[in-house]
Tab-separated table of C-alpha atoms in Angstrom:
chain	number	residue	atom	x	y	z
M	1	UNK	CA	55.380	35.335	-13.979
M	2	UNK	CA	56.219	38.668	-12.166
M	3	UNK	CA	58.904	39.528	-10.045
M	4	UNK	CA	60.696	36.831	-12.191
M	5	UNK	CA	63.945	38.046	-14.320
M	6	UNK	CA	64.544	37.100	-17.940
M	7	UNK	CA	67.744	34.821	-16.410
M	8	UNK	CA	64.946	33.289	-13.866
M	9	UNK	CA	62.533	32.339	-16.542
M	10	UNK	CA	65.614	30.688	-18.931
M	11	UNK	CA	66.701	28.453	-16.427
M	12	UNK	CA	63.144	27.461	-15.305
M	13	UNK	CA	62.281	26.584	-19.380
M	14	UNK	CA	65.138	24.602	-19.661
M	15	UNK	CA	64.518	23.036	-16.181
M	16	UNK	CA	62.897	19.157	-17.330
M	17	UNK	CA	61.399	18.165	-14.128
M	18	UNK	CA	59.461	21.732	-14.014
M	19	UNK	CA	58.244	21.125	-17.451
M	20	UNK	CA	56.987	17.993	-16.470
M	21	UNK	CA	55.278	19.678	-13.060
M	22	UNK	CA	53.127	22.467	-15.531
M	23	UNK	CA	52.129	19.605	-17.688
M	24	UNK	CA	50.507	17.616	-14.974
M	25	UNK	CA	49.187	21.007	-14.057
M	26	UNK	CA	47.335	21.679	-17.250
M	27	UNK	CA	45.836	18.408	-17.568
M	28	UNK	CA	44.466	18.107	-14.258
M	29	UNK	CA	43.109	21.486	-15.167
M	30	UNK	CA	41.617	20.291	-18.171
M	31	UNK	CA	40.419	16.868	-16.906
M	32	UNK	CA	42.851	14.626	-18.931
M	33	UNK	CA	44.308	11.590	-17.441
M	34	UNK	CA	47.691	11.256	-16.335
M	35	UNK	CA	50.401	9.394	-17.769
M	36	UNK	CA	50.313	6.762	-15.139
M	37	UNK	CA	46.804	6.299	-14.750
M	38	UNK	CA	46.849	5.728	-18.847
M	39	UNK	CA	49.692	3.320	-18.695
M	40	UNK	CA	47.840	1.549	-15.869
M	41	UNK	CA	44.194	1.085	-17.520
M	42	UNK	CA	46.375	-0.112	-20.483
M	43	UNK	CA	47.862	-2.319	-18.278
M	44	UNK	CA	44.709	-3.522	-16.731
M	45	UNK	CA	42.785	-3.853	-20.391
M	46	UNK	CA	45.671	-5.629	-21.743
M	47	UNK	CA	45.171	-8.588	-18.999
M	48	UNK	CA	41.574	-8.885	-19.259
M	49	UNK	CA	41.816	-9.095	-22.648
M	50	UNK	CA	45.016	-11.619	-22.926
M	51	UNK	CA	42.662	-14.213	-20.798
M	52	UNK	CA	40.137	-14.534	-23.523
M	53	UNK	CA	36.785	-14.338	-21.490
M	54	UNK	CA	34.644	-10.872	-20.996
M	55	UNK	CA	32.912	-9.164	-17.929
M	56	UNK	CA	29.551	-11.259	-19.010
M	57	UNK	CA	31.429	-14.137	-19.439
M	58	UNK	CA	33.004	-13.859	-15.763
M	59	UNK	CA	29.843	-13.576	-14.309
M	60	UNK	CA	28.273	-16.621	-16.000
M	61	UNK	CA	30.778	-18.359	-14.767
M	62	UNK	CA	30.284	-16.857	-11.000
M	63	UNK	CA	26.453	-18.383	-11.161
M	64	UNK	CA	27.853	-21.620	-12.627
M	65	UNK	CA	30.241	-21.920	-9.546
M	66	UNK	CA	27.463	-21.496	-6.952
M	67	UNK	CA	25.674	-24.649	-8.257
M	68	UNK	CA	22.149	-23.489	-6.970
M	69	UNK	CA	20.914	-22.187	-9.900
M	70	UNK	CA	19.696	-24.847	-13.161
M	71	UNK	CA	20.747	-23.453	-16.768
M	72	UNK	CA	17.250	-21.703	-16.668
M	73	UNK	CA	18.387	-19.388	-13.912
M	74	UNK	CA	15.685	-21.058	-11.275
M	75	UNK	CA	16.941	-21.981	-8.297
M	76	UNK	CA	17.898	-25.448	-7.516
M	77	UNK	CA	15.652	-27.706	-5.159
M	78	UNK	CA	17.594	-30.484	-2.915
M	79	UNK	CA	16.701	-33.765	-3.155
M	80	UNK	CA	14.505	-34.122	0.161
M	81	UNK	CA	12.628	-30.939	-1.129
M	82	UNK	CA	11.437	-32.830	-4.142
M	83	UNK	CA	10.777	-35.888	-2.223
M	84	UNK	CA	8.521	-34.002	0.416
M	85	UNK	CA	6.655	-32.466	-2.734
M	86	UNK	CA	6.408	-35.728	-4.151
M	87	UNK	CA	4.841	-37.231	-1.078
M	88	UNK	CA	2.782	-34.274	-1.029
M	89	UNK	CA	1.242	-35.083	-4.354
M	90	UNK	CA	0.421	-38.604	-3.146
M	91	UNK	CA	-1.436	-37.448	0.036
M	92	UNK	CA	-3.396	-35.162	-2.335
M	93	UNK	CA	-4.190	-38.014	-4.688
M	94	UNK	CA	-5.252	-40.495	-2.297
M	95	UNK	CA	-7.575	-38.039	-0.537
M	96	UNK	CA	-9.052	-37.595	-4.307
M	97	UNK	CA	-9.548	-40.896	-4.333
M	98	UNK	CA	-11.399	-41.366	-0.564
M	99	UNK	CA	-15.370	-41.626	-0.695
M	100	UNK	CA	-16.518	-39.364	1.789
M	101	UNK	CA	-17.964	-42.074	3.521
M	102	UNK	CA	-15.146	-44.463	3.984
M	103	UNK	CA	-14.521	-42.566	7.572
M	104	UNK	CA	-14.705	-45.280	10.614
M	105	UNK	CA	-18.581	-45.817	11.745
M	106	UNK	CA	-18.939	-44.326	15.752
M	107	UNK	CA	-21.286	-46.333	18.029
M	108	UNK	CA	-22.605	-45.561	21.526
M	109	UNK	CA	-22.817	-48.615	23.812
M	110	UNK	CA	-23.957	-48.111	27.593
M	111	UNK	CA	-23.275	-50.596	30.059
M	112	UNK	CA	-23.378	-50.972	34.194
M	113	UNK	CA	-22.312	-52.827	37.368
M	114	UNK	CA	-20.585	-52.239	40.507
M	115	UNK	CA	-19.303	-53.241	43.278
M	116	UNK	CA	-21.069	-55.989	46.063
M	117	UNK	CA	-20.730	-54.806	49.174
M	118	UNK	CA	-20.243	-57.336	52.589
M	119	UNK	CA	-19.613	-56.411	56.137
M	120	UNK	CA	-20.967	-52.508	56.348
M	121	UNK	CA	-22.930	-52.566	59.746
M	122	UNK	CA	-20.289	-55.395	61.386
M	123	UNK	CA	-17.364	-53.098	60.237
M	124	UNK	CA	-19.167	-49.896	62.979
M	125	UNK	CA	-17.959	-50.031	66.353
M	126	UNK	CA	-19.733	-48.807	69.607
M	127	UNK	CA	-18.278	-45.409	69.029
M	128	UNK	CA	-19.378	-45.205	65.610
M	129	UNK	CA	-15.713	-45.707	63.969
M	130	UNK	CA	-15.632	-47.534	61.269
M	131	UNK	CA	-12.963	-50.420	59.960
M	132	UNK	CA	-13.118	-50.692	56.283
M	133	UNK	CA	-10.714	-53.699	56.433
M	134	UNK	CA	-14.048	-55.577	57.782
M	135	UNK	CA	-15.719	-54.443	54.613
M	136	UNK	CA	-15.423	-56.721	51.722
M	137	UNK	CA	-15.955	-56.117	47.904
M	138	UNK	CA	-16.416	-58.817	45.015
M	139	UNK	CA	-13.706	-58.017	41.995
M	140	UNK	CA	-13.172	-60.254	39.508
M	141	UNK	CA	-10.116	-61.046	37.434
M	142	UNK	CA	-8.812	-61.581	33.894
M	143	UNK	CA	-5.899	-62.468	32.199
M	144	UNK	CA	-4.607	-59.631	29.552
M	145	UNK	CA	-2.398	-60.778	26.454
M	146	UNK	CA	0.779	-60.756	28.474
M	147	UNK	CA	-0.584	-63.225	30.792
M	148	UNK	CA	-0.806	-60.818	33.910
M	149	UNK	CA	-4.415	-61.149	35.877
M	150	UNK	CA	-6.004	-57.861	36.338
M	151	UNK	CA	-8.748	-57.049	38.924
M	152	UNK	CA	-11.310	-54.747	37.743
M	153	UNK	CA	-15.529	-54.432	38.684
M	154	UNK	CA	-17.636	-56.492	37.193
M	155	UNK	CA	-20.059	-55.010	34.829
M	156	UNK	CA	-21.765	-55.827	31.848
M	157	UNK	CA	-24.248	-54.210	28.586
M	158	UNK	CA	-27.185	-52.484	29.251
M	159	UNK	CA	-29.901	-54.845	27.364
M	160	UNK	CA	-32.870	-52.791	25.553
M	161	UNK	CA	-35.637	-51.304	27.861
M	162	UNK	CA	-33.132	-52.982	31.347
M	163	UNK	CA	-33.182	-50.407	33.899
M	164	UNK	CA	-29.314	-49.665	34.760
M	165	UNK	CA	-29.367	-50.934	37.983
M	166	UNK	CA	-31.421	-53.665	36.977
M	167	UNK	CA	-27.900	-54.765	34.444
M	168	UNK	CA	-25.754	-53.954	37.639
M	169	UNK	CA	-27.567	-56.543	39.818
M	170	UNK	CA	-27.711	-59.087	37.029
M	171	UNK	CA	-24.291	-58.441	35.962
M	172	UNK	CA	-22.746	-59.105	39.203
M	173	UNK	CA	-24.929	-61.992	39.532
M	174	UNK	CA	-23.168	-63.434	35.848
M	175	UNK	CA	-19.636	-62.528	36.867
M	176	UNK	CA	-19.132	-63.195	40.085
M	177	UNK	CA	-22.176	-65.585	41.698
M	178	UNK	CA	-23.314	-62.985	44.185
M	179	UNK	CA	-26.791	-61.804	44.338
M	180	UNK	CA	-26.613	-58.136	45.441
M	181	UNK	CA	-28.969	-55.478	45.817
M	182	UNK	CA	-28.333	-51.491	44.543
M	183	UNK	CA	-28.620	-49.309	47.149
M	184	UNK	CA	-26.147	-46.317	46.074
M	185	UNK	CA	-24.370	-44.765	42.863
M	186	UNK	CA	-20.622	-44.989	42.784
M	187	UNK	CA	-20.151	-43.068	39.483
M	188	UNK	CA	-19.632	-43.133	35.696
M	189	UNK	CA	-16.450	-43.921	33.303
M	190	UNK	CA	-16.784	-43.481	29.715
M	191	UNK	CA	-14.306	-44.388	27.464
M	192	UNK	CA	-13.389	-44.956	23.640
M	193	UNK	CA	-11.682	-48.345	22.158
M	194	UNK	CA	-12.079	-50.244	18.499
M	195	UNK	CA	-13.604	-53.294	17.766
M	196	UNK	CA	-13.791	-54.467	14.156
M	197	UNK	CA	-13.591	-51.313	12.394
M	198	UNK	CA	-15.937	-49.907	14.471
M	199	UNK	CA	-15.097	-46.876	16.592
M	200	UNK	CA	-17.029	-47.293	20.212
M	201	UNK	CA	-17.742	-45.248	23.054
M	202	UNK	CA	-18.570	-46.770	26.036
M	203	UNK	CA	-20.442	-45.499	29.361
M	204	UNK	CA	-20.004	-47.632	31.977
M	205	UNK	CA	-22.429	-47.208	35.225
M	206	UNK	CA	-21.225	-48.118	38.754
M	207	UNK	CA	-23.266	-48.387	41.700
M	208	UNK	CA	-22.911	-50.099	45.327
M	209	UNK	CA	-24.707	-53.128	46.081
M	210	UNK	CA	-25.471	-54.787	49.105
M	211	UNK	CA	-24.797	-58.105	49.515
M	212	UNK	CA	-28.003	-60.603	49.687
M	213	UNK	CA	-26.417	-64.214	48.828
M	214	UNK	CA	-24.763	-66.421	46.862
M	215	UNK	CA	-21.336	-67.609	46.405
M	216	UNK	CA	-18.426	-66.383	44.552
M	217	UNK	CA	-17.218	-68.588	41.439
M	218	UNK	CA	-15.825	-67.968	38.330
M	219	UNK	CA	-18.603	-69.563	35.872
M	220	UNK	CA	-18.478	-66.760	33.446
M	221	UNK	CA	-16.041	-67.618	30.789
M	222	UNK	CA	-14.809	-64.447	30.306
M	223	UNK	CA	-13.482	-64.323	34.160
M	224	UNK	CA	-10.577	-66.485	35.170
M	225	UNK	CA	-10.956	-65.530	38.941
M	226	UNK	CA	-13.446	-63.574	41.651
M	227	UNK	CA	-12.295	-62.577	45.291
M	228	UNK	CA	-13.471	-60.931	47.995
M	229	UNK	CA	-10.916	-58.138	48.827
M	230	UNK	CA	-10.912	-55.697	52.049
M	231	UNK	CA	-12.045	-52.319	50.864
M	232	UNK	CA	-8.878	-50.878	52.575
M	233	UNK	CA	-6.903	-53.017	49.856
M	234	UNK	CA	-9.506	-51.735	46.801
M	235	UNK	CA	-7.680	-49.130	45.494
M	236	UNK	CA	-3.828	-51.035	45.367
M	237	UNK	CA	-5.912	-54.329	43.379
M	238	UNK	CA	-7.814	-52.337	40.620
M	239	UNK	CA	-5.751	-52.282	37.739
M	240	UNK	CA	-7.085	-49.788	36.066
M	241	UNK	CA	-6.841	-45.654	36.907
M	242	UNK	CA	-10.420	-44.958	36.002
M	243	UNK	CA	-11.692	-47.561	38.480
M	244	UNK	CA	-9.142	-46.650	41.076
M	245	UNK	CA	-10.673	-43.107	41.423
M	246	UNK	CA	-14.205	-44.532	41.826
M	247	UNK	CA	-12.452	-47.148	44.220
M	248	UNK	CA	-11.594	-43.547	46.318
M	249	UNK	CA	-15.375	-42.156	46.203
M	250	UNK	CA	-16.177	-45.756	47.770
M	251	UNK	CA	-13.755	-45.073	50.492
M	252	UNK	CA	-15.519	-41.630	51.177
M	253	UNK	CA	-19.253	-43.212	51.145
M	254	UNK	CA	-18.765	-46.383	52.837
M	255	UNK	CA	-18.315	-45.136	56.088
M	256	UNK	CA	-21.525	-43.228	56.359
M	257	UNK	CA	-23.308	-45.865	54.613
M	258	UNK	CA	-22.210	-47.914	56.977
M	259	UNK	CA	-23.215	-46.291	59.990
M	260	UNK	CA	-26.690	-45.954	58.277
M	261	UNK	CA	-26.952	-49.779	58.219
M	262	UNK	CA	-26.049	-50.286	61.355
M	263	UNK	CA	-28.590	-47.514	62.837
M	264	UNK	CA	-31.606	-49.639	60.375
M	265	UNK	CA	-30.461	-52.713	62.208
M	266	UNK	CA	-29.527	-54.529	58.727
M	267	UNK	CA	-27.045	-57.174	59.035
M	268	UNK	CA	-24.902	-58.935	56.703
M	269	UNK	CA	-26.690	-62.605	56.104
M	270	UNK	CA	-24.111	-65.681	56.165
């Protein structure tokens, strides 16, 4: 070391912690570890090693502790997971098992009917106004499965070859004892319902018909009442929405039809 004295360098050899300074020096030069570092990865070795289990035996144990995993390594499925793909094997094997043709049998049926109409050219004043409360409609009624009596038009099926209006005249005749006579169309409702295991779609035909005679009774043994009711208290009777909107074209023809009456000179007969 220059500029150092022979006295300098004899105290620095015989200096211990300076001995122990260039020895760290020259290993760090020459990529040895230290002393603590080796005391301290015997340290660490020695613990591992005094537990009895190795690095691939920790990490078995990790995927044993997470309990989603089966001894195979796949990964667990919960119980409603193997229920749903249970259920999903039935629904496969019962469609297997369906004939094509066991799918419910569609029929068209077409019926028609309306509503009787009494009062039009009575119900016109001098200045043309007209009072639909003077205006009277045949409805009949029937008693659902709760027992409640529901108002509805009556109306009946279309018979082979029977002109429509033909089955609205002669269905009003059946259900309500009124002859009438079709002199406008009110509208059309179709529908779909079930009747033993047969999937229907009905049409249903309404017209207006004037009244020509008769008497209202309840014959028909699938009615259990008729009444006349004031065509300004048709809408708030039918029990039904479908009807109820062809109840509101009536309210927008009758007047008109009304006035035409009048102007021909017809009058209700009584």
């Amino acid at each position: 070391m220059a500029g150092m004295t022979d006295i300098e360098r004899g105290s620095d050899s015989h200096d211990p912690k300076r001995r122990r300074r260039r020895r760290r020096s020259r290993r760090r030069a020459q990529g040895a570890p230290e002393e603590g570092q080796k005391s301290q990865k015997a340290e660490s070795s020695g613990s591992s090693g005094s537990s009895g289990t190795t690095g691939d035996e920790d990490k078995g144990r990790g995927r044993r502790k997470s309990g989603n995993r089966d001894g195979s390594g796949n990964r667990r499925r919960s119980a409603s997971q193997r229920s749903n793909q249970r259920g999903n094997q039935r629904n496969a094997q019962q469609k297997r098992r369906s004939p094509a043709n066991s799918r419910m049998v569609t029929r068209d049926e077409t019926s028609a009917g309306g509503l009787v109409v009494s009062g039009l050219a009575e119900a016109v004043n001098d200045a043309g106004e007209v009072d639909l409360s003077r205006v009277y409609v045949a409805l009949i009624g029937r008693l659902d499965r709760r027992g409640r009596l529901l108002w509805s038009m009556p109306k009946g099926h279309v018979e082979p070859g029977e002109d429509r209006r033909a089955t609205a005249e002669r269905e009003v005749w059946e259900e309500t004892g009124v002859h009438g006579k079709t002199f406008a169309d009110l509208g059309v409702i179709d529908y779909w319902f079930v009747s033993e295991g047969v999937r229907i779609h009905k049409t249903v035909h309404h017209h207006l018909l004037r009244f020509v005679d008769g008497g209202l009774n309840d014959e028909d043994p699938e009615v259990t009442e008729v009444s006349w009711i004031p065509v300004s208290e048709l809408i708030e009777h039918l029990a039904y929405a479908d009807e109820r909107k062809l109840a509101r074209t009536a309210h927008d023809l009758l007047p008109e039809l009304a006035r035409e009456e009048k102007a021909a000179g017809r009058a209700t007969p009584r």
